[in-house]
XYZ file of N, CA and C in Angstrom:
495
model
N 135.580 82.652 83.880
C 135.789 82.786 82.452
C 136.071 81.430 81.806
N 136.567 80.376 82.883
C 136.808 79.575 81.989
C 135.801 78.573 81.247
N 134.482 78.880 82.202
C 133.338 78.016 82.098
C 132.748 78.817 80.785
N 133.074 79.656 79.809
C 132.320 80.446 79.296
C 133.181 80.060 77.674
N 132.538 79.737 76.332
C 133.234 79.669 75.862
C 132.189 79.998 74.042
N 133.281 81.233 73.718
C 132.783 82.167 72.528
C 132.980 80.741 71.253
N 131.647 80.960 70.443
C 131.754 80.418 69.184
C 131.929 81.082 67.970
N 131.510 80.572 67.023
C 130.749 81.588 65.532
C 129.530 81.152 65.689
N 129.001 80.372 66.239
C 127.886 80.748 66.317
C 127.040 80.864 67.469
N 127.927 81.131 68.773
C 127.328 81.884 70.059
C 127.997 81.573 71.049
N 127.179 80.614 72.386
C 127.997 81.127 73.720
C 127.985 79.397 74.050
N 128.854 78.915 74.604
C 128.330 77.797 75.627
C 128.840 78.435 76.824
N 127.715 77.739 78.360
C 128.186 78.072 79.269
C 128.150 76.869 80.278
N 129.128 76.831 80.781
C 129.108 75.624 81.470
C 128.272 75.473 83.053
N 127.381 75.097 83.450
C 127.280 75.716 84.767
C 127.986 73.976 85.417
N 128.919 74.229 86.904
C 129.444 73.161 87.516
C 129.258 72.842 88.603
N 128.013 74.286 89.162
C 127.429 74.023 90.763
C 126.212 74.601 91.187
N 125.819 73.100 90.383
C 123.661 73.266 89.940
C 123.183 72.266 91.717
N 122.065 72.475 91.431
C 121.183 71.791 92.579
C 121.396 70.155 92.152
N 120.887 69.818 90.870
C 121.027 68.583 90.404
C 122.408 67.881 89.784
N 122.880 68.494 88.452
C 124.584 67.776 88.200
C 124.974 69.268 87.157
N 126.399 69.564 87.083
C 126.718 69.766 85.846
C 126.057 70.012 84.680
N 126.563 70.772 84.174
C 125.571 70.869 82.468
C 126.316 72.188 81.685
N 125.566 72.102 80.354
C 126.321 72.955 79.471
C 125.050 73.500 78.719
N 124.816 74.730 78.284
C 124.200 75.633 77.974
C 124.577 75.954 76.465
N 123.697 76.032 75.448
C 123.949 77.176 74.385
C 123.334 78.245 73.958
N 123.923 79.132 73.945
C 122.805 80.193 73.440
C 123.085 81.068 72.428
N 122.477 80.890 71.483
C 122.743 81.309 69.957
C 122.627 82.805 69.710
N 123.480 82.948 68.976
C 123.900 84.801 68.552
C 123.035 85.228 67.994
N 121.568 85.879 68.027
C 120.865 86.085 66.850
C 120.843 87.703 66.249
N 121.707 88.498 67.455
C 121.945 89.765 66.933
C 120.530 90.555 67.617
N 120.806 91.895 67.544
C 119.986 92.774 68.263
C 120.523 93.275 69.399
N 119.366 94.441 70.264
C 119.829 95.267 71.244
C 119.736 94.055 72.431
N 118.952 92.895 72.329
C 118.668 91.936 73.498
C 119.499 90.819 73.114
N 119.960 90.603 72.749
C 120.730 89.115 72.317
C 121.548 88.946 73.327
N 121.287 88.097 74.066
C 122.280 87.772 75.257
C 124.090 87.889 74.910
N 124.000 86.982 74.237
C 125.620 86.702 73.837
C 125.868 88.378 73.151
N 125.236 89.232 72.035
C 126.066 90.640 72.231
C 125.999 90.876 72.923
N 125.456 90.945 74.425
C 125.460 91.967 75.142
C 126.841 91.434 75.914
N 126.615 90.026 75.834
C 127.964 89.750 77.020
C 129.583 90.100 76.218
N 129.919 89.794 74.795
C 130.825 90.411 74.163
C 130.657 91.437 74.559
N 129.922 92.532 74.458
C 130.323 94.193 74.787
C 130.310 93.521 76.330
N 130.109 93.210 77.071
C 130.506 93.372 78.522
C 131.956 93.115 78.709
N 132.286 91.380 77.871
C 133.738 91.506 77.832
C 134.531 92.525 77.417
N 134.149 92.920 76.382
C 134.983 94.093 75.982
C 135.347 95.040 76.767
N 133.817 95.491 77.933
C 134.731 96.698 78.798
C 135.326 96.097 79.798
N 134.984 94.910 80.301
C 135.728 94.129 81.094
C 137.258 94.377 80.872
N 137.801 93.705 80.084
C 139.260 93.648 79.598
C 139.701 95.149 80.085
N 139.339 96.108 78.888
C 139.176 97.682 79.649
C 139.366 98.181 80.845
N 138.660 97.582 81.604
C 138.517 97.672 83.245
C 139.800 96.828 83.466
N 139.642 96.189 83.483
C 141.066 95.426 83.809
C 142.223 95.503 83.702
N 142.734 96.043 82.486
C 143.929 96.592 81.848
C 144.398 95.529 81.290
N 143.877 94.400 80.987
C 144.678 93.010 80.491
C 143.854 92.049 79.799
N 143.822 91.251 78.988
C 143.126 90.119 78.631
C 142.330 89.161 79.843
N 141.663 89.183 79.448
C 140.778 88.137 80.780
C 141.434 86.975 81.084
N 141.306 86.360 82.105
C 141.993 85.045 82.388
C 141.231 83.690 82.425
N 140.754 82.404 82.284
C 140.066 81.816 82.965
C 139.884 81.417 84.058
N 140.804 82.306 85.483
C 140.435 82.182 86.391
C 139.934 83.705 86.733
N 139.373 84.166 86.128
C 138.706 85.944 86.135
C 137.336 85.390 86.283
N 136.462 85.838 87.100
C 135.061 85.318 87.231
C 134.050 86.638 86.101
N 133.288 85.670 85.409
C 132.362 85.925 84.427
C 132.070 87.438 84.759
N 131.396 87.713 85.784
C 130.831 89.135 86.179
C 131.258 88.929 87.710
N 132.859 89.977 87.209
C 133.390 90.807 88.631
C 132.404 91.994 89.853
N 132.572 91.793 90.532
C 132.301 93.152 91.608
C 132.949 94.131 91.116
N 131.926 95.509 91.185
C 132.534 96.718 90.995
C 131.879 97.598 92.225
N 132.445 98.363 92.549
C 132.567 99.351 93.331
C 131.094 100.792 93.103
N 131.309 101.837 93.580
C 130.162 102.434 93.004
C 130.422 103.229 91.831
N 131.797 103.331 92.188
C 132.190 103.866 90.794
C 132.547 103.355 89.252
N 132.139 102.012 89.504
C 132.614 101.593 88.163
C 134.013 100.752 88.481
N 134.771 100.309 89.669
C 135.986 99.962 89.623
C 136.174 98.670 90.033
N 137.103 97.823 89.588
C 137.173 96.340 89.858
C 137.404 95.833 91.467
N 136.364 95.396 92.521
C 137.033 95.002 93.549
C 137.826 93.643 93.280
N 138.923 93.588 94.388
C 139.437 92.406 94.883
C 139.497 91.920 96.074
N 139.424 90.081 96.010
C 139.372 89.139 96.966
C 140.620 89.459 97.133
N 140.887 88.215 98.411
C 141.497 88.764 99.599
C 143.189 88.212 98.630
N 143.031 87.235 97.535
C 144.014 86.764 97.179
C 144.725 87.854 95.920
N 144.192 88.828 95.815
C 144.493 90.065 94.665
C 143.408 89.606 93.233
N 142.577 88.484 93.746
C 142.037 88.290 92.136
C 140.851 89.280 92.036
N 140.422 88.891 90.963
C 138.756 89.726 90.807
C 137.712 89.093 91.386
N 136.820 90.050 92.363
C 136.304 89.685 93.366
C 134.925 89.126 92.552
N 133.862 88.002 93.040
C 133.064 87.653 91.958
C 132.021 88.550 92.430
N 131.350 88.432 91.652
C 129.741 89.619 91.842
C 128.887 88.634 92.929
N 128.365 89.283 94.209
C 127.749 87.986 95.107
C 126.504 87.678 94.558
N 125.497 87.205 94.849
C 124.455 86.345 94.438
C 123.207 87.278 94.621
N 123.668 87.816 95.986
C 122.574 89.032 96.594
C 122.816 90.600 96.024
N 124.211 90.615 96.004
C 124.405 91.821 94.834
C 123.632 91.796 93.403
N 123.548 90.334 92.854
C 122.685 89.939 91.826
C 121.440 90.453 91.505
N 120.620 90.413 92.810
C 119.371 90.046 93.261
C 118.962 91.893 93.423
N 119.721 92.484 94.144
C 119.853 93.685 93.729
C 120.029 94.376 92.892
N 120.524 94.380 91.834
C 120.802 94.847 90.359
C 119.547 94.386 90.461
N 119.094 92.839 89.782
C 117.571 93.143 89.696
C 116.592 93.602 89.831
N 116.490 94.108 91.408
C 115.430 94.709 92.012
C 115.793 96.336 91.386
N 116.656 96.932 91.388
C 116.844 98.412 90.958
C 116.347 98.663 89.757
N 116.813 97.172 89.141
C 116.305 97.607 87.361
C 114.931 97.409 87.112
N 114.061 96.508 88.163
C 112.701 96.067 87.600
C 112.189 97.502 88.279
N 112.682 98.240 89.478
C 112.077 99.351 89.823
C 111.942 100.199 89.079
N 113.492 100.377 88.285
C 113.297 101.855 87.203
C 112.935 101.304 86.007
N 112.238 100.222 85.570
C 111.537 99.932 84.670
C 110.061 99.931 85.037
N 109.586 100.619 86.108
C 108.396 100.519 86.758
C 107.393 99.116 87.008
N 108.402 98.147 87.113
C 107.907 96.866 87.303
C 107.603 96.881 89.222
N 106.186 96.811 89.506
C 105.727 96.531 90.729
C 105.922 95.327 91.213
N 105.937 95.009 92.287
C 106.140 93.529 92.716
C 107.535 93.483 93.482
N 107.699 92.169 93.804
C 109.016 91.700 94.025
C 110.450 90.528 93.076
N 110.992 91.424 93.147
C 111.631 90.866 91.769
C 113.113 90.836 92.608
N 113.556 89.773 92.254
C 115.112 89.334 92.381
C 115.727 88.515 91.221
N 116.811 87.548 91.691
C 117.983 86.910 90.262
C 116.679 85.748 90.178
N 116.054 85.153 91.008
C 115.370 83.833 90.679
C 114.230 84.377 89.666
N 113.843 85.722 90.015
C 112.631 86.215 88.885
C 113.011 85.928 87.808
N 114.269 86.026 87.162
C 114.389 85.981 86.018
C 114.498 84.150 85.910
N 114.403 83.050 86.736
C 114.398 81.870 86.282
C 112.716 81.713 85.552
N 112.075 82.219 86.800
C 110.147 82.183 86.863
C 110.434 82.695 85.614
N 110.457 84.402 84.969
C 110.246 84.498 84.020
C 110.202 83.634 82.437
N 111.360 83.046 82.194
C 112.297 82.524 81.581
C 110.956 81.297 80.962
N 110.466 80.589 82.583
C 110.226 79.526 82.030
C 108.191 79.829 81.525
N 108.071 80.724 82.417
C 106.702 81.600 82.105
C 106.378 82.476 80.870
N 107.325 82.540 79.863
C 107.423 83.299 78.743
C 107.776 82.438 77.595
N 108.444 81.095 78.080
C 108.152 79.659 77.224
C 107.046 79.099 77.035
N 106.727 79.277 78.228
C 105.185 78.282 78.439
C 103.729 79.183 77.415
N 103.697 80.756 77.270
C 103.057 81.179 76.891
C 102.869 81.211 75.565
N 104.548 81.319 75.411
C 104.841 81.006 73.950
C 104.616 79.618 73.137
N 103.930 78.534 73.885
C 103.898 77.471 73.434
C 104.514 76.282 73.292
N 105.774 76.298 74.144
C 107.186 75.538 74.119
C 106.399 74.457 74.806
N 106.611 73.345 74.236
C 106.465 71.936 75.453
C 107.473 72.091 76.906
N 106.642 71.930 77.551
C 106.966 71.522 78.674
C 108.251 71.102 79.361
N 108.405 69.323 78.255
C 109.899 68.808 78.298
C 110.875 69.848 77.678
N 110.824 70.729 76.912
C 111.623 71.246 76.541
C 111.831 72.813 77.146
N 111.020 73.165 77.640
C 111.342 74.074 78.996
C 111.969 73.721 79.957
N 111.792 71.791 81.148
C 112.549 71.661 81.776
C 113.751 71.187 81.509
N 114.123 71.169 80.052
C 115.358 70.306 79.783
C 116.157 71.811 79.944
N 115.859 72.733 78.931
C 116.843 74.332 78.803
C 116.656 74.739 80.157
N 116.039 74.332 81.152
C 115.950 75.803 82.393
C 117.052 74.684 83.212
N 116.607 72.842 83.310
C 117.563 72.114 84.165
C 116.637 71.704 85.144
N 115.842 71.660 84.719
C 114.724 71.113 85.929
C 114.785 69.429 85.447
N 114.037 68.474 86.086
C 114.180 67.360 86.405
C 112.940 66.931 85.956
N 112.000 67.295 87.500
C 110.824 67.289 87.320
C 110.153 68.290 87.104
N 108.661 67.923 86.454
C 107.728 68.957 85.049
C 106.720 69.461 86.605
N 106.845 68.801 87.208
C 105.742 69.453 88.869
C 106.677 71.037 89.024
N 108.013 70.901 89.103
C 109.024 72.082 89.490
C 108.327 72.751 88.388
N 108.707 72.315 87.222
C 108.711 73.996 85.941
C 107.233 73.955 86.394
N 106.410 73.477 86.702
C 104.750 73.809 86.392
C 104.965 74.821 87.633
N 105.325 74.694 88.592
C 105.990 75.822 90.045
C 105.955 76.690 89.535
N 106.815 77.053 88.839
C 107.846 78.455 87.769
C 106.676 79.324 87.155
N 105.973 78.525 86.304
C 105.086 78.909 85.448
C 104.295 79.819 86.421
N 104.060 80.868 85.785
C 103.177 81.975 86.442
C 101.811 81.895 85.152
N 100.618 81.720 85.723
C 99.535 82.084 85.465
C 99.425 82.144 83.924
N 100.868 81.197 82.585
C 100.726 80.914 81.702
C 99.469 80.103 81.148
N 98.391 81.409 80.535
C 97.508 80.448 79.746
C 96.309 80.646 80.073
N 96.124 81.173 81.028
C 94.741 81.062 82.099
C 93.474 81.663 81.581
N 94.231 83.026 80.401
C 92.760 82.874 79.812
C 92.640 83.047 78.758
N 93.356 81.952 77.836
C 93.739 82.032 76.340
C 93.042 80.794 75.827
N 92.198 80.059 76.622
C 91.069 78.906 75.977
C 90.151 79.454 77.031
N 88.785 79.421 76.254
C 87.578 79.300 76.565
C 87.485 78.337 77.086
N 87.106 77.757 78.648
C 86.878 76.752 78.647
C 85.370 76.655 78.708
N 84.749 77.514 79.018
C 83.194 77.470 78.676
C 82.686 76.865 77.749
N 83.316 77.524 76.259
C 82.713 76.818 74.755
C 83.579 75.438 75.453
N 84.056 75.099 75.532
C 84.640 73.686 75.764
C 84.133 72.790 76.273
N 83.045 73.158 76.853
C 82.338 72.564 77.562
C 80.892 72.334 77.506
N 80.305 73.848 76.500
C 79.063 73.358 75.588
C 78.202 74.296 76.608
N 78.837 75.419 76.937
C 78.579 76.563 77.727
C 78.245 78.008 77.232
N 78.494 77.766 75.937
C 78.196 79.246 75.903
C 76.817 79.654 75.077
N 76.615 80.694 74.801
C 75.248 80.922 74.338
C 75.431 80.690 72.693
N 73.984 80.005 72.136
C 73.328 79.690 71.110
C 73.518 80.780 70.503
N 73.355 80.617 68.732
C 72.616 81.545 68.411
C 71.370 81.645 68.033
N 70.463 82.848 68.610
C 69.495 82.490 68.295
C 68.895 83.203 67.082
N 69.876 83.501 65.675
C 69.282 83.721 64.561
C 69.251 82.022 64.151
């Protein structure tokens, strides 16, 4: 919690144990059923709930819960953190009952992320600067099959048919 910090006008998040260094994140409130930052306020909200107390900044962002809905704890009485592969699972359950085929885990959603920029038209540098990539060879990795058949390259090339009116 402590890496996480509410604005007026959205979220910063700090991440402090990346592949490359440190960094800080923003992500702006724009409202709706998808808006990251509402969704994570209503998460805090039942969080606290669940908890019986105000959050702490040593309370990890997204606790472990049980099957029922209940807060586990580490071995020290705190709130146990959600593991990485528990992550990866939630994912896979949800892309299933969303009838998404394939194989999908927590990194899908990096691929996605930067594959739904790229389609959308975002430069490049500015995909690997928000995702934290370094090098543009990595995000070009990420990128899934952005683009492939949204130019003709035929007419581009002085390929395609005449007309012959």
């Amino acid at each position: 919690m402590a890496d996480a910090t509410m604005t007026s006008e959205g979220l910063l998040l700090e991440f402090r144990r990346t592949k490359t260094e440190p960094r800080t994140v923003d992500l702006r409130e724009v409202g709706g059923r998808y808006c990251p930052v509402v969704n994570l306020r209503e998460w805090l909200a039942c969080y606290e709930e669940l908890a019986g107390r105000p959050l702490l900044g040593r309370d990890p962002l997204f606790p472990r819960l049980d099957r029922h809905g209940n807060l586990q704890l580490d071995a020290d009485g705190a709130h146990a953190r959600l593991s990485r592969a528990a992550f990866s699972d939630i994912v896979r359950r949800r892309a299933e009952q969303a009838g998404l085929v394939g194989r999908y885990r927590s990194h899908s959603l990096r691929r996605r992320f930067a594959t739904t920029l790229a389609r959308k038209k975002v430069p490049l540098e500015k995909i690997a600067r928000r995702g934290g990539w370094k090098s543009l060879d990595v995000v070009w990795g990420y990128i899934e099959e952005a683009g492939w058949f949204e130019e003709d390259w035929s007419c581009a090339l002085g390929l395609q048919e005449l007309d012959a009116g």
